[in-house]
XYZ file of C-alpha atoms in Angstrom:
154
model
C -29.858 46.939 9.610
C -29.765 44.311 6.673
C -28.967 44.523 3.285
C -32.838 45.520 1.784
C -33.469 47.578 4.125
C -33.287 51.721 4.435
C -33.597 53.567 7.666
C -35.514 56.672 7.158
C -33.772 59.603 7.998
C -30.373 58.173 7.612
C -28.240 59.047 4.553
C -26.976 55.918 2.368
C -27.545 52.438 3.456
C -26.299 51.494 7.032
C -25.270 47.907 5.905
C -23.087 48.721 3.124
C -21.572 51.474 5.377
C -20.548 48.959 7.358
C -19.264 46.757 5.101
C -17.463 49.486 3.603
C -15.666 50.346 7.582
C -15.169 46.794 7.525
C -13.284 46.200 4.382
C -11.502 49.172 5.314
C -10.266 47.693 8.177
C -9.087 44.591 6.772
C -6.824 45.971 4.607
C -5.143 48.468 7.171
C -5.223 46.007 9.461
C -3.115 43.338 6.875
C -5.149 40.374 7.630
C -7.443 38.647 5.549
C -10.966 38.226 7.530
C -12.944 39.619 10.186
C -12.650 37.560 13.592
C -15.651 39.198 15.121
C -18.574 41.235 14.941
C -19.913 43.452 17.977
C -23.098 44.477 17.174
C -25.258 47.192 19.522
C -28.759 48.130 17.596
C -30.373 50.801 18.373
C -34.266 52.071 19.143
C -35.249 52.537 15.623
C -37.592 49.468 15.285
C -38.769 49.209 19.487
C -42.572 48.681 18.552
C -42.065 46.230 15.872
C -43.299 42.550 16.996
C -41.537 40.082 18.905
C -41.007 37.676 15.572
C -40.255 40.554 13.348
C -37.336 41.688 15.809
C -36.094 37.878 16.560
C -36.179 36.961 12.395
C -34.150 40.396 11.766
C -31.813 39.222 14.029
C -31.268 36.253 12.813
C -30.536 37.470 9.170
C -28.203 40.168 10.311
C -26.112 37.497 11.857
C -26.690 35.272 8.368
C -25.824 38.181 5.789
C -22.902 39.015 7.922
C -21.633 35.809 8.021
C -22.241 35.360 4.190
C -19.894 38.357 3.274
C -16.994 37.162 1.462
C -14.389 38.069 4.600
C -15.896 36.797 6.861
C -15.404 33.309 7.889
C -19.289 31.720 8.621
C -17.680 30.292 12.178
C -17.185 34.147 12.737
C -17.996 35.474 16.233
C -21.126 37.457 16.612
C -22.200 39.249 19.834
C -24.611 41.853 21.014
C -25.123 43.673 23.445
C -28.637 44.277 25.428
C -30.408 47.805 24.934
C -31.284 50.506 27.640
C -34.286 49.383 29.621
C -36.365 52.368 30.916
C -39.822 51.437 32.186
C -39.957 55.304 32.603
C -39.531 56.193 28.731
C -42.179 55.201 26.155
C -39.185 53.298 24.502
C -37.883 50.068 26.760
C -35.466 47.582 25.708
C -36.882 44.657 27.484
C -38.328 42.929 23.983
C -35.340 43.601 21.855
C -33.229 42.216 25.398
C -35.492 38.797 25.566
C -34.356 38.126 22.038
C -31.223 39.265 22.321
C -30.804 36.927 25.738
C -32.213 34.029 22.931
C -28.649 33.880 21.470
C -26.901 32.653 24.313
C -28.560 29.857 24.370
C -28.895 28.464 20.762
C -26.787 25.792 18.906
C -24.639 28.809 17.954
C -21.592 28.560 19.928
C -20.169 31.913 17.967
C -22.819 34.141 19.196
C -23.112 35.940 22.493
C -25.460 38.629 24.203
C -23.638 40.845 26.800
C -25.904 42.429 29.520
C -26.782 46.047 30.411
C -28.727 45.091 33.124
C -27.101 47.197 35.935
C -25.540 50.223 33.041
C -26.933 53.897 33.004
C -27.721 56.792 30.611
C -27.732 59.856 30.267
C -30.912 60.681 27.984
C -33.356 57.646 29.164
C -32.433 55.886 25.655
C -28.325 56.315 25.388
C -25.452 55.063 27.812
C -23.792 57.383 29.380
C -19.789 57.454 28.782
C -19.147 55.444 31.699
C -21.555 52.665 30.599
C -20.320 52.730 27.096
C -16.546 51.813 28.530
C -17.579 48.990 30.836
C -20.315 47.672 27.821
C -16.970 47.723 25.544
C -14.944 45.762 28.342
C -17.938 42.657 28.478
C -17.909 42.393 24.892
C -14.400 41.904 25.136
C -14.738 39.524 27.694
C -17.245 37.566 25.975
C -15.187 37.391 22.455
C -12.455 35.560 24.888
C -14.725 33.846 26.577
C -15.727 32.136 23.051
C -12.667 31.332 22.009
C -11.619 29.351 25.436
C -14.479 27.532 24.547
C -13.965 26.973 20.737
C -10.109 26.138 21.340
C -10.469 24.521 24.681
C -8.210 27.239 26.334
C -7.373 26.856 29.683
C -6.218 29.127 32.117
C -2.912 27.927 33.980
């Protein structure tokens, strides 16, 4: 998930494909940047180390943010992975470092929970999960920008 990196078993480069859908996107969309990034990553790296996972975070939200469209103010939030303590995968150490984003100097970036969603595999949400992990990203993009403009609500 950043630009010198290949996942095995995909074909192409994940990255670029997704620069690609989001360039795409700008231009139907006749605006001129992106105003904010959801980002859900999946299991592929679970037993890498706690550093390795929190430093790959960190320069997916950088490279992103250094892409010519989008603004480096742009908003950037996650969303927590599946935890299973039944499944030989678990989301808890991607989650802690996930979780680490809501409270850094970065008021653009956001973690939405999964605490209380469930799947349908032990590793993927099930569709019902999926719609109400869509609807807290959306509430956490306006959530941001309350803050960043000083929104109220009358």
């Amino acid at each position: 998930w950043t630009k010198d990196s290949r996942v095995q078993g995909y074909i192409g480069d994940l990255y670029d494909a997704s620069i690609s859908e989001l360039q795409n996107a700008i231009q139907k969309s006749n605006t001129d940047k992106v105003e904010c990034i959801c980002w859900h990553q999946g299991e592929q790296d679970f037993d890498r180390s706690h550093e390795y996972y929190s430093t790959a975070l960190k320069s997916v939200i950088d490279q992103y943010r250094s892409e010519l469209m989008i603004p480096n103010d742009v908003q950037f939030i996650c969303g927590e992975l599946i935890s299973n303590y039944y499944h030989p995968w678990d989301g808890k150490k991607q989650n802690t470092i996930l979780n680490e984003i809501n409270i850094d100097n970065d008021k653009d970036t956001k973690c939405v929970s999964a605490a209380d969603l469930t799947f349908n595999d032990g590793i993927h949400f099930d569709s019902k999960s999926i719609r109400l992990l869509g609807k807290r990203y959306f509430s956490e993009y306006i959530n941001i920008l309350f803050q960043k403009y000083n929104y109220s609500i009358l």
